[in-house]
GROMACS .gro file of C-alpha atoms in nm:
model
  411
    1MET     CA    1  10.294   8.461  13.326
    2SER     CA    2  10.356   8.580  12.942
    3LEU     CA    3  10.618   8.843  12.853
    4ILE     CA    4  10.535   9.073  12.616
    5MET     CA    5  10.692   9.331  12.406
    6GLY     CA    6  10.544   9.695  12.274
    7MET     CA    7  10.689   9.909  12.027
    8ASN     CA    8  10.561  10.297  11.945
    9SER     CA    9  10.623  10.573  11.679
   10GLY     CA   10  10.388  10.870  11.720
   11SER     CA   11  10.253  11.126  11.576
   12SER     CA   12  10.562  11.335  11.704
   13PHE     CA   13  10.793  11.129  11.506
   14ASP     CA   14  11.109  11.142  11.734
   15GLY     CA   15  11.185  10.795  11.778
   16ILE     CA   16  11.098  10.401  11.827
   17ASP     CA   17  11.031  10.334  12.159
   18VAL     CA   18  11.031   9.943  12.302
   19VAL     CA   19  10.949   9.802  12.582
   20LEU     CA   20  10.910   9.461  12.774
   21ALA     CA   21  10.627   9.369  13.027
   22GLU     CA   22  10.467   9.073  13.181
   23THR     CA   23  10.067   8.988  13.211
   24GLU     CA   24   9.880   8.691  13.223
   25ILE     CA   25   9.473   8.666  13.214
   26ALA     CA   26   9.273   8.748  13.538
   27GLU     CA   27   8.999   8.553  13.669
   28ASP     CA   28   8.733   8.805  13.474
   29GLY     CA   29   8.876   8.711  13.196
   30PHE     CA   30   9.102   9.040  13.072
   31PRO     CA   31   9.428   9.078  13.120
   32LYS     CA   32   9.624   9.166  13.450
   33PRO     CA   33   9.766   9.499  13.448
   34PRO     CA   34  10.076   9.463  13.288
   35LYS     CA   35  10.407   9.505  13.455
   36PHE     CA   36  10.681   9.724  13.305
   37LEU     CA   37  11.003   9.560  13.312
   38ALA     CA   38  11.264   9.747  13.071
   39GLY     CA   39  11.225  10.009  12.800
   40LYS     CA   40  11.449  10.205  12.539
   41SER     CA   41  11.441  10.413  12.248
   42PHE     CA   42  11.565  10.402  11.903
   43PRO     CA   43  11.627  10.667  11.614
   44TRP     CA   44  11.483  10.625  11.259
   45PRO     CA   45  11.744  10.587  11.072
   46LYS     CA   46  11.839  10.917  10.895
   47GLN     CA   47  11.805  10.804  10.529
   48VAL     CA   48  11.426  10.666  10.651
   49GLU     CA   49  11.334  10.919  10.856
   50LYS     CA   50  11.357  11.175  10.494
   51ILE     CA   51  11.119  10.933  10.308
   52ILE     CA   52  10.874  10.954  10.608
   53LEU     CA   53  10.849  11.279  10.621
   54ASP     CA   54  10.840  11.328  10.223
   55ALA     CA   55  10.523  11.086  10.287
   56PHE     CA   56  10.398  11.273  10.551
   57ASP     CA   57  10.358  11.576  10.292
   58ASN     CA   58  10.220  11.337  10.025
   59LYS     CA   59  10.576  11.401   9.829
   60VAL     CA   60  10.613  11.018   9.759
   61ASP     CA   61  10.497  10.797   9.442
   62MET     CA   62  10.322  10.464   9.511
   63LYS     CA   63  10.637  10.248   9.425
   64ASP     CA   64  10.818  10.435   9.729
   65LEU     CA   65  10.555  10.386   9.939
   66THR     CA   66  10.526  10.051   9.867
   67ARG     CA   67  10.862   9.986  10.008
   68LEU     CA   68  10.855  10.218  10.255
   69THR     CA   69  10.616   9.995  10.452
   70TYR     CA   70  10.844   9.721  10.438
   71ILE     CA   71  11.161   9.956  10.508
   72ALA     CA   72  10.958  10.028  10.812
   73GLY     CA   73  10.870   9.661  10.880
   74ALA     CA   74  11.272   9.629  10.921
   75VAL     CA   75  11.354   9.935  11.109
   76PHE     CA   76  11.085   9.814  11.396
   77ALA     CA   77  11.226   9.473  11.370
   78GLU     CA   78  11.589   9.556  11.403
   79SER     CA   79  11.520   9.819  11.704
   80ALA     CA   80  11.324   9.523  11.877
   81ASN     CA   81  11.628   9.301  11.804
   82GLN     CA   82  11.851   9.544  11.958
   83PHE     CA   83  11.649   9.557  12.234
   84MET     CA   84  11.671   9.213  12.302
   85ASP     CA   85  12.034   9.150  12.263
   86ASP     CA   86  12.076   9.463  12.495
   87TYR     CA   87  11.851   9.315  12.772
   88ASN     CA   88  11.958   8.921  12.683
   89ILE     CA   89  11.584   8.818  12.581
   90ASP     CA   90  11.513   8.515  12.369
   91PRO     CA   91  11.265   8.599  12.110
   92LYS     CA   92  11.122   8.251  12.179
   93ASN     CA   93  11.038   8.345  12.527
   94ILE     CA   94  10.776   8.635  12.403
   95GLU     CA   95  10.434   8.547  12.374
   96VAL     CA   96  10.376   8.847  12.150
   97LEU     CA   97  10.524   9.151  12.004
   98GLY     CA   98  10.256   9.466  11.934
   99VAL     CA   99  10.330   9.752  11.710
  100ASP     CA  100  10.044   9.994  11.535
  101GLY     CA  101  10.310  10.082  11.295
  102GLN     CA  102  10.407  10.442  11.174
  103THR     CA  103  10.074  10.658  11.110
  104ILE     CA  104  10.124  10.839  10.768
  105TYR     CA  105   9.775  10.944  10.717
  106GLN     CA  106   9.479  10.985  10.917
  107GLU     CA  107   9.060  11.079  10.850
  108PRO     CA  108   8.880  11.107  11.136
  109PRO     CA  109   8.490  10.962  11.108
  110ALA     CA  110   8.214  11.209  11.038
  111HIS     CA  111   8.044  11.087  11.360
  112ASP     CA  112   7.733  11.324  11.303
  113LYS     CA  113   7.659  11.172  10.956
  114ILE     CA  114   7.757  10.818  11.020
  115SER     CA  115   7.451  10.855  11.298
  116GLN     CA  116   7.232  10.965  11.073
  117LEU     CA  117   7.277  10.684  10.807
  118THR     CA  118   7.009  10.434  10.752
  119ALA     CA  119   7.032  10.052  10.784
  120THR     CA  120   7.041  10.024  10.400
  121GLN     CA  121   7.295  10.318  10.386
  122LYS     CA  122   7.498  10.114  10.645
  123ASN     CA  123   7.500   9.790  10.468
  124ASP     CA  124   7.633   9.935  10.154
  125TYR     CA  125   7.974   9.889  10.244
  126VAL     CA  126   8.164  10.025   9.942
  127SER     CA  127   7.979  10.341  10.027
  128ARG     CA  128   8.109  10.391  10.367
  129TRP     CA  129   8.438  10.500  10.229
  130LEU     CA  130   8.365  10.564   9.887
  131ASN     CA  131   8.328  10.943   9.952
  132GLY     CA  132   8.149  10.815  10.273
  133PRO     CA  133   8.182  10.940  10.643
  134TYR     CA  134   8.351  10.643  10.790
  135PRO     CA  135   8.716  10.681  10.879
  136ALA     CA  136   9.045  10.550  10.736
  137GLY     CA  137   9.379  10.544  10.809
  138TYR     CA  138   9.759  10.441  10.680
  139GLN     CA  139  10.027  10.275  10.913
  140ILE     CA  140  10.378  10.182  10.746
  141GLY     CA  141  10.526   9.849  10.894
  142ASP     CA  142  10.479   9.519  10.720
  143THR     CA  143  10.342   9.245  10.986
  144SER     CA  144  10.504   8.978  10.832
  145VAL     CA  145  10.815   9.125  10.776
  146ILE     CA  146  10.809   9.216  11.130
  147ALA     CA  147  10.730   8.879  11.286
  148GLY     CA  148  10.991   8.736  11.041
  149LEU     CA  149  11.286   8.936  11.133
  150THR     CA  150  11.183   8.903  11.510
  151ASN     CA  151  11.101   8.562  11.520
  152ILE     CA  152  10.787   8.685  11.784
  153THR     CA  153  10.428   8.676  11.672
  154THR     CA  154  10.367   9.012  11.587
  155VAL     CA  155  10.048   9.231  11.597
  156THR     CA  156  10.014   9.548  11.399
  157ASN     CA  157   9.764   9.790  11.245
  158PHE     CA  158   9.484   9.783  11.558
  159ARG     CA  159   9.309  10.089  11.398
  160GLN     CA  160   9.132   9.927  11.120
  161GLY     CA  161   8.918   9.705  11.304
  162ASP     CA  162   8.771   9.962  11.470
  163HIS     CA  163   8.720  10.196  11.163
  164VAL     CA  164   8.492   9.890  11.024
  165TRP     CA  165   8.230  10.005  11.293
  166GLY     CA  166   8.256  10.371  11.221
  167GLY     CA  167   8.524  10.382  11.576
  168SER     CA  168   8.774  10.642  11.552
  169ALA     CA  169   9.030  10.385  11.701
  170ALA     CA  170   9.198  10.716  11.779
  171PRO     CA  171   9.314  10.755  12.085
  172LEU     CA  172   9.384  10.362  12.134
  173MET     CA  173   9.504  10.413  12.519
  174GLN     CA  174   9.136  10.409  12.654
  175TYR     CA  175   9.177   9.995  12.700
  176LEU     CA  176   9.517  10.001  12.844
  177ASP     CA  177   9.334  10.234  13.070
  178PHE     CA  178   9.058  10.018  13.117
  179ILE     CA  179   9.295   9.730  13.202
  180LEU     CA  180   9.497   9.954  13.490
  181PHE     CA  181   9.213  10.124  13.652
  182ARG     CA  182   8.895   9.855  13.612
  183ASP     CA  183   8.931   9.774  13.977
  184ARG     CA  184   8.939  10.137  14.110
  185LYS     CA  185   8.561  10.261  14.262
  186ASN     CA  186   8.618  10.610  14.105
  187PRO     CA  187   8.683  10.697  13.743
  188THR     CA  188   9.023  10.815  13.649
  189LEU     CA  189   9.151  11.071  13.428
  190THR     CA  190   9.455  10.987  13.205
  191LEU     CA  191   9.620  11.222  12.931
  192ASN     CA  192   9.905  11.140  12.725
  193ILE     CA  193  10.096  11.413  12.550
  194GLY     CA  194  10.255  11.317  12.221
  195GLY     CA  195  10.246  11.499  11.909
  196ILE     CA  196   9.858  11.497  11.985
  197ALA     CA  197   9.745  11.500  12.291
  198ASN     CA  198   9.463  11.304  12.406
  199ALA     CA  199   9.254  11.255  12.754
  200HIS     CA  200   9.046  10.929  12.875
  201LEU     CA  201   8.817  10.839  13.145
  202ALA     CA  202   8.880  10.567  13.265
  203HIS     CA  203   8.597  10.346  13.428
  204LYS     CA  204   8.511   9.985  13.582
  205ASP     CA  205   8.214  10.017  13.307
  206ARG     CA  206   8.314  10.000  13.011
  207ARG     CA  207   7.998  10.177  12.868
  208LYS     CA  208   8.092  10.464  13.076
  209MET     CA  209   8.463  10.553  12.948
  210VAL     CA  210   8.520  10.833  12.762
  211ALA     CA  211   8.827  10.904  12.512
  212CYS     CA  212   8.923  11.208  12.302
  213ASP     CA  213   9.228  11.370  12.108
  214THR     CA  214   9.216  11.717  12.311
  215GLY     CA  215   9.423  11.896  12.052
  216PRO     CA  216   9.802  11.967  12.025
  217GLY     CA  217  10.050  11.791  12.263
  218ASN     CA  218  10.427  11.856  12.179
  219ILE     CA  219  10.395  11.976  11.817
  220LEU     CA  220  10.304  12.333  11.895
  221SER     CA  221  10.551  12.399  12.084
  222ASP     CA  222  10.816  12.181  11.896
  223ASN     CA  223  10.774  12.344  11.545
  224GLY     CA  224  10.787  12.691  11.752
  225ALA     CA  225  11.142  12.568  11.888
  226LYS     CA  226  11.248  12.459  11.552
  227HIS     CA  227  11.103  12.777  11.357
  228LEU     CA  228  11.194  13.029  11.632
  229LEU     CA  229  11.518  12.843  11.811
  230ASN     CA  230  11.676  12.640  11.578
  231GLN     CA  231  11.652  12.299  11.830
  232PRO     CA  232  11.398  12.054  11.765
  233TRP     CA  233  11.201  12.153  12.086
  234ASP     CA  234  11.225  12.357  12.406
  235ILE     CA  235  11.430  12.213  12.663
  236ASP     CA  236  11.227  12.138  12.994
  237GLY     CA  237  10.986  12.435  12.879
  238ALA     CA  238  11.264  12.677  12.953
  239VAL     CA  239  11.218  12.956  12.696
  240ALA     CA  240  10.848  12.959  12.770
  241ALA     CA  241  10.881  12.989  13.104
  242LYS     CA  242  11.057  13.313  13.060
  243GLY     CA  243  10.743  13.460  12.887
  244THR     CA  244  10.392  13.515  12.935
  245VAL     CA  245  10.059  13.426  12.738
  246ASP     CA  246   9.969  13.662  12.481
  247ASP     CA  247   9.564  13.704  12.461
  248LYS     CA  248   9.553  13.811  12.077
  249MET     CA  249   9.790  13.501  11.981
  250MET     CA  250   9.566  13.271  12.225
  251ALA     CA  251   9.245  13.438  12.106
  252ASP     CA  252   9.419  13.331  11.733
  253LEU     CA  253   9.453  12.993  11.840
  254LYS     CA  254   9.154  12.942  11.994
  255ASN     CA  255   8.992  13.016  11.673
  256HIS     CA  256   9.116  12.714  11.499
  257PRO     CA  257   8.853  12.528  11.295
  258TYR     CA  258   8.942  12.212  11.515
  259PHE     CA  259   8.724  12.359  11.761
  260GLN     CA  260   8.436  12.379  11.565
  261ARG     CA  261   8.433  11.997  11.447
  262ALA     CA  262   8.150  11.770  11.604
  263ILE     CA  263   8.271  11.620  11.913
  264PRO     CA  264   8.434  11.379  12.013
  265ARG     CA  265   8.673  11.581  11.775
  266SER     CA  266   8.991  11.375  11.634
  267LEU     CA  267   9.282  11.533  11.460
  268TRP     CA  268   9.594  11.489  11.219
  269PRO     CA  269   9.883  11.712  11.366
  270ARG     CA  270  10.052  11.724  10.989
  271ASN     CA  271   9.730  11.887  10.842
  272ASP     CA  272   9.603  12.076  11.155
  273PHE     CA  273   9.873  12.226  11.323
  274SER     CA  274  10.160  12.192  11.067
  275MET     CA  275  10.485  12.398  11.051
  276LYS     CA  276  10.282  12.624  10.767
  277TYR     CA  277   9.980  12.678  11.032
  278CYS     CA  278  10.255  12.779  11.273
  279GLU     CA  279  10.445  13.027  11.016
  280GLU     CA  280  10.134  13.180  10.902
  281LEU     CA  281  10.039  13.246  11.323
  282PHE     CA  282  10.367  13.374  11.427
  283ALA     CA  283  10.335  13.608  11.061
  284ARG     CA  284  10.017  13.761  11.228
  285HIS     CA  285  10.181  13.863  11.547
  286PRO     CA  286  10.473  13.982  11.450
  287THR     CA  287  10.564  14.166  11.774
  288THR     CA  288  10.502  13.895  12.043
  289THR     CA  289  10.839  13.808  12.116
  290THR     CA  290  10.977  13.438  12.121
  291GLU     CA  291  10.948  13.369  12.466
  292ASP     CA  292  10.598  13.501  12.482
  293ILE     CA  293  10.513  13.260  12.160
  294MET     CA  294  10.694  12.970  12.316
  295ALA     CA  295  10.429  13.067  12.676
  296THR     CA  296  10.108  13.098  12.462
  297LEU     CA  297  10.216  12.770  12.259
  298CYS     CA  298  10.237  12.583  12.604
  299ALA     CA  299   9.918  12.761  12.772
  300PHE     CA  300   9.715  12.670  12.447
  301THR     CA  301   9.800  12.285  12.502
  302ALA     CA  302   9.677  12.313  12.821
  303GLU     CA  303   9.333  12.540  12.728
  304ALA     CA  304   9.254  12.274  12.420
  305VAL     CA  305   9.269  12.002  12.718
  306ALA     CA  306   9.031  12.197  12.963
  307ILE     CA  307   8.800  12.231  12.685
  308SER     CA  308   8.805  11.902  12.560
  309LEU     CA  309   8.722  11.755  12.906
  310SER     CA  310   8.435  11.993  12.980
  311ASP     CA  311   8.316  11.907  12.588
  312ASN     CA  312   8.347  11.555  12.636
  313VAL     CA  313   8.363  11.414  12.998
  314PRO     CA  314   8.035  11.442  13.218
  315LYS     CA  315   8.027  11.687  13.497
  316GLU     CA  316   7.934  11.450  13.729
  317ALA     CA  317   8.193  11.183  13.640
  318LEU     CA  318   8.473  11.471  13.656
  319ASP     CA  319   8.351  11.605  14.010
  320GLU     CA  320   8.430  11.200  14.103
  321VAL     CA  321   8.796  11.195  13.986
  322ASP     CA  322   9.072  11.222  14.192
  323TYR     CA  323   9.350  11.172  14.014
  324MET     CA  324   9.492  11.274  13.611
  325TYR     CA  325   9.781  11.033  13.519
  326ALA     CA  326  10.015  11.197  13.250
  327SER     CA  327  10.221  11.017  12.991
  328GLY     CA  328  10.438  11.083  12.690
  329GLY     CA  329  10.685  11.296  12.590
  330GLY     CA  330  10.531  11.641  12.663
  331MET     CA  331  10.586  11.516  13.074
  332LYS     CA  332  10.951  11.673  13.009
  333ASN     CA  333  10.805  12.022  12.930
  334LYS     CA  334  10.714  12.166  13.248
  335GLN     CA  335  10.551  12.465  13.120
  336ILE     CA  336  10.295  12.244  12.962
  337ILE     CA  337  10.211  12.066  13.262
  338ARG     CA  338  10.234  12.369  13.500
  339TYR     CA  339   9.946  12.517  13.254
  340ILE     CA  340   9.772  12.187  13.292
  341GLN     CA  341   9.751  12.152  13.628
  342GLU     CA  342   9.630  12.518  13.659
  343LYS     CA  343   9.373  12.434  13.444
  344LEU     CA  344   9.190  12.132  13.596
  345PRO     CA  345   8.946  12.153  13.849
  346SER     CA  346   9.064  12.187  14.200
  347ASN     CA  347   8.957  11.827  14.296
  348ILE     CA  348   9.198  11.651  14.015
  349THR     CA  349   9.549  11.604  14.071
  350LEU     CA  350   9.802  11.572  13.804
  351LEU     CA  351  10.060  11.293  13.856
  352PRO     CA  352  10.306  11.118  13.611
  353SER     CA  353  10.200  10.790  13.512
  354SER     CA  354  10.558  10.669  13.696
  355GLU     CA  355  10.323  10.716  14.052
  356ILE     CA  356  10.172  10.370  13.908
  357GLY     CA  357  10.472  10.198  13.802
  358ILE     CA  358  10.460  10.295  13.424
  359PRO     CA  359  10.768  10.550  13.291
  360PRO     CA  360  10.554  10.822  13.103
  361GLU     CA  361  10.774  10.815  12.786
  362PHE     CA  362  10.669  10.433  12.758
  363LYS     CA  363  10.321  10.409  12.854
  364GLU     CA  364  10.231  10.439  12.459
  365ALA     CA  365  10.425  10.129  12.357
  366LEU     CA  366  10.322   9.917  12.655
  367LYS     CA  367   9.968  10.012  12.541
  368PHE     CA  368  10.054   9.788  12.208
  369SER     CA  369  10.228   9.541  12.443
  370THR     CA  370   9.881   9.486  12.605
  371LEU     CA  371   9.630   9.536  12.290
  372ALA     CA  372   9.821   9.270  12.106
  373PHE     CA  373   9.841   9.016  12.402
  374SER     CA  374   9.440   9.032  12.407
  375THR     CA  375   9.457   9.022  12.051
  376ILE     CA  376   9.592   8.676  12.038
  377ASN     CA  377   9.353   8.545  12.357
  378GLN     CA  378   9.081   8.661  12.117
  379ILE     CA  379   8.939   8.932  12.396
  380ALA     CA  380   8.760   9.240  12.282
  381ASN     CA  381   9.039   9.472  12.304
  382ASN     CA  382   8.827   9.841  12.153
  383ILE     CA  383   8.630  10.049  12.383
  384PRO     CA  384   8.291  10.143  12.183
  385ALA     CA  385   8.173  10.383  12.409
  386ALA     CA  386   8.513  10.563  12.411
  387SER     CA  387   8.569  10.562  12.030
  388HIS     CA  388   8.201  10.550  11.912
  389SER     CA  389   8.212  10.237  11.736
  390SER     CA  390   7.896  10.040  11.728
  391GLN     CA  391   8.068   9.685  11.768
  392TYR     CA  392   8.309   9.524  12.047
  393THR     CA  393   8.544   9.374  11.834
  394ILE     CA  394   8.918   9.228  11.790
  395LEU     CA  395   9.187   9.487  11.693
  396GLY     CA  396   9.488   9.419  11.470
  397LYS     CA  397   9.662   9.197  11.211
  398VAL     CA  398   9.853   8.868  11.337
  399SER     CA  399  10.166   8.699  11.165
  400TYR     CA  400  10.303   8.417  11.370
  401ALA     CA  401  10.689   8.339  11.448
  402PRO     CA  402  10.835   8.129  11.215
  403TRP     CA  403  10.939   7.905  11.459
  404LYS     CA  404  10.608   7.800  11.553
  405ALA     CA  405  10.522   7.677  11.193
  406HIS     CA  406  10.410   7.300  11.148
  407GLY     CA  407  10.457   7.107  10.855
  408VAL     CA  408  10.833   7.225  10.817
  409GLU     CA  409  11.085   7.020  10.639
  410PRO     CA  410  11.475   7.081  10.607
  411MET     CA  411  11.587   7.341  10.331
   0.00000   0.00000   0.00000
């Protein structure tokens, strides 16, 4: 068995999650489902947090942005090192560390336009991104900084490898879901509720898998809590539980331009469901109570899940599903979970990922550990059917642990 580590700082930007797991290559050539061993969360340093929030809003210059990717790498490394100290882990015993970095910007592919490109147009590589329809994204947290300061072989930047082939590379959870559920007879649904919520249909045949952003996850409820309650989130959905859904506000939310995009829809919450959007939404409904606003935001998150499942997953596949396993910070909001279960087809039971041995708050970090393990073993770790890319490929950029270097001499 190989010990692997993963780290995640998602779109909600509420901390860095670190996990330790173990796996090995199975007889079918893929990793065995990873066994979760330990997990812990660490805060971003306040002074760094402020710079990253400014970067989200395009308020940093090139000098600061350049240094920021080194700074973020150092923060990731410090979190990993503290984790290893806490659990008495020798970095030389870790096969690989996977971390995507902190996403600062994300631009989804225009799948409808990509599908219309001729072979000649697709072979004009520069034009793919020079005002072209191909996706792009920027993550901070330099690979070499993390590998150098942790002394662990590190894999980062998993998304660009899928972008090259027109894939969305978002969400990325579908690869871990394939690893976890590939031996099941029936397809399985999973849902991750971070700042964004995304759903996945896991299938033993990768060609039948589906993945999509469903819409906002925590971000609307969190924005509401910050603006209306002066607190970072609605703990357990307690305020939302006191309210009822406002039909006019719900209709307003469902009129968001996100739902007019071609499927599979993708979003970047700092643009699509930002605090500015929420403030304008609240201003359009001045008589709606705080409790009703919070209830409506939770219900809309569930409504968006239902709409996306209907739009993206074939009905015959949904009819075969027995369980949806949910993960992410949104699992702590009982109202979001209640509304989602109400919106699911009656044959599907919503369960926390802890039912399969994975704490909901650590599944995303576990995802990156598994992706990284596949990268260093040169195993295709994208799912073209789910991301709509045109090629299987190996995702991730690798920097090796300094202790593995050959050809060295005493300094």
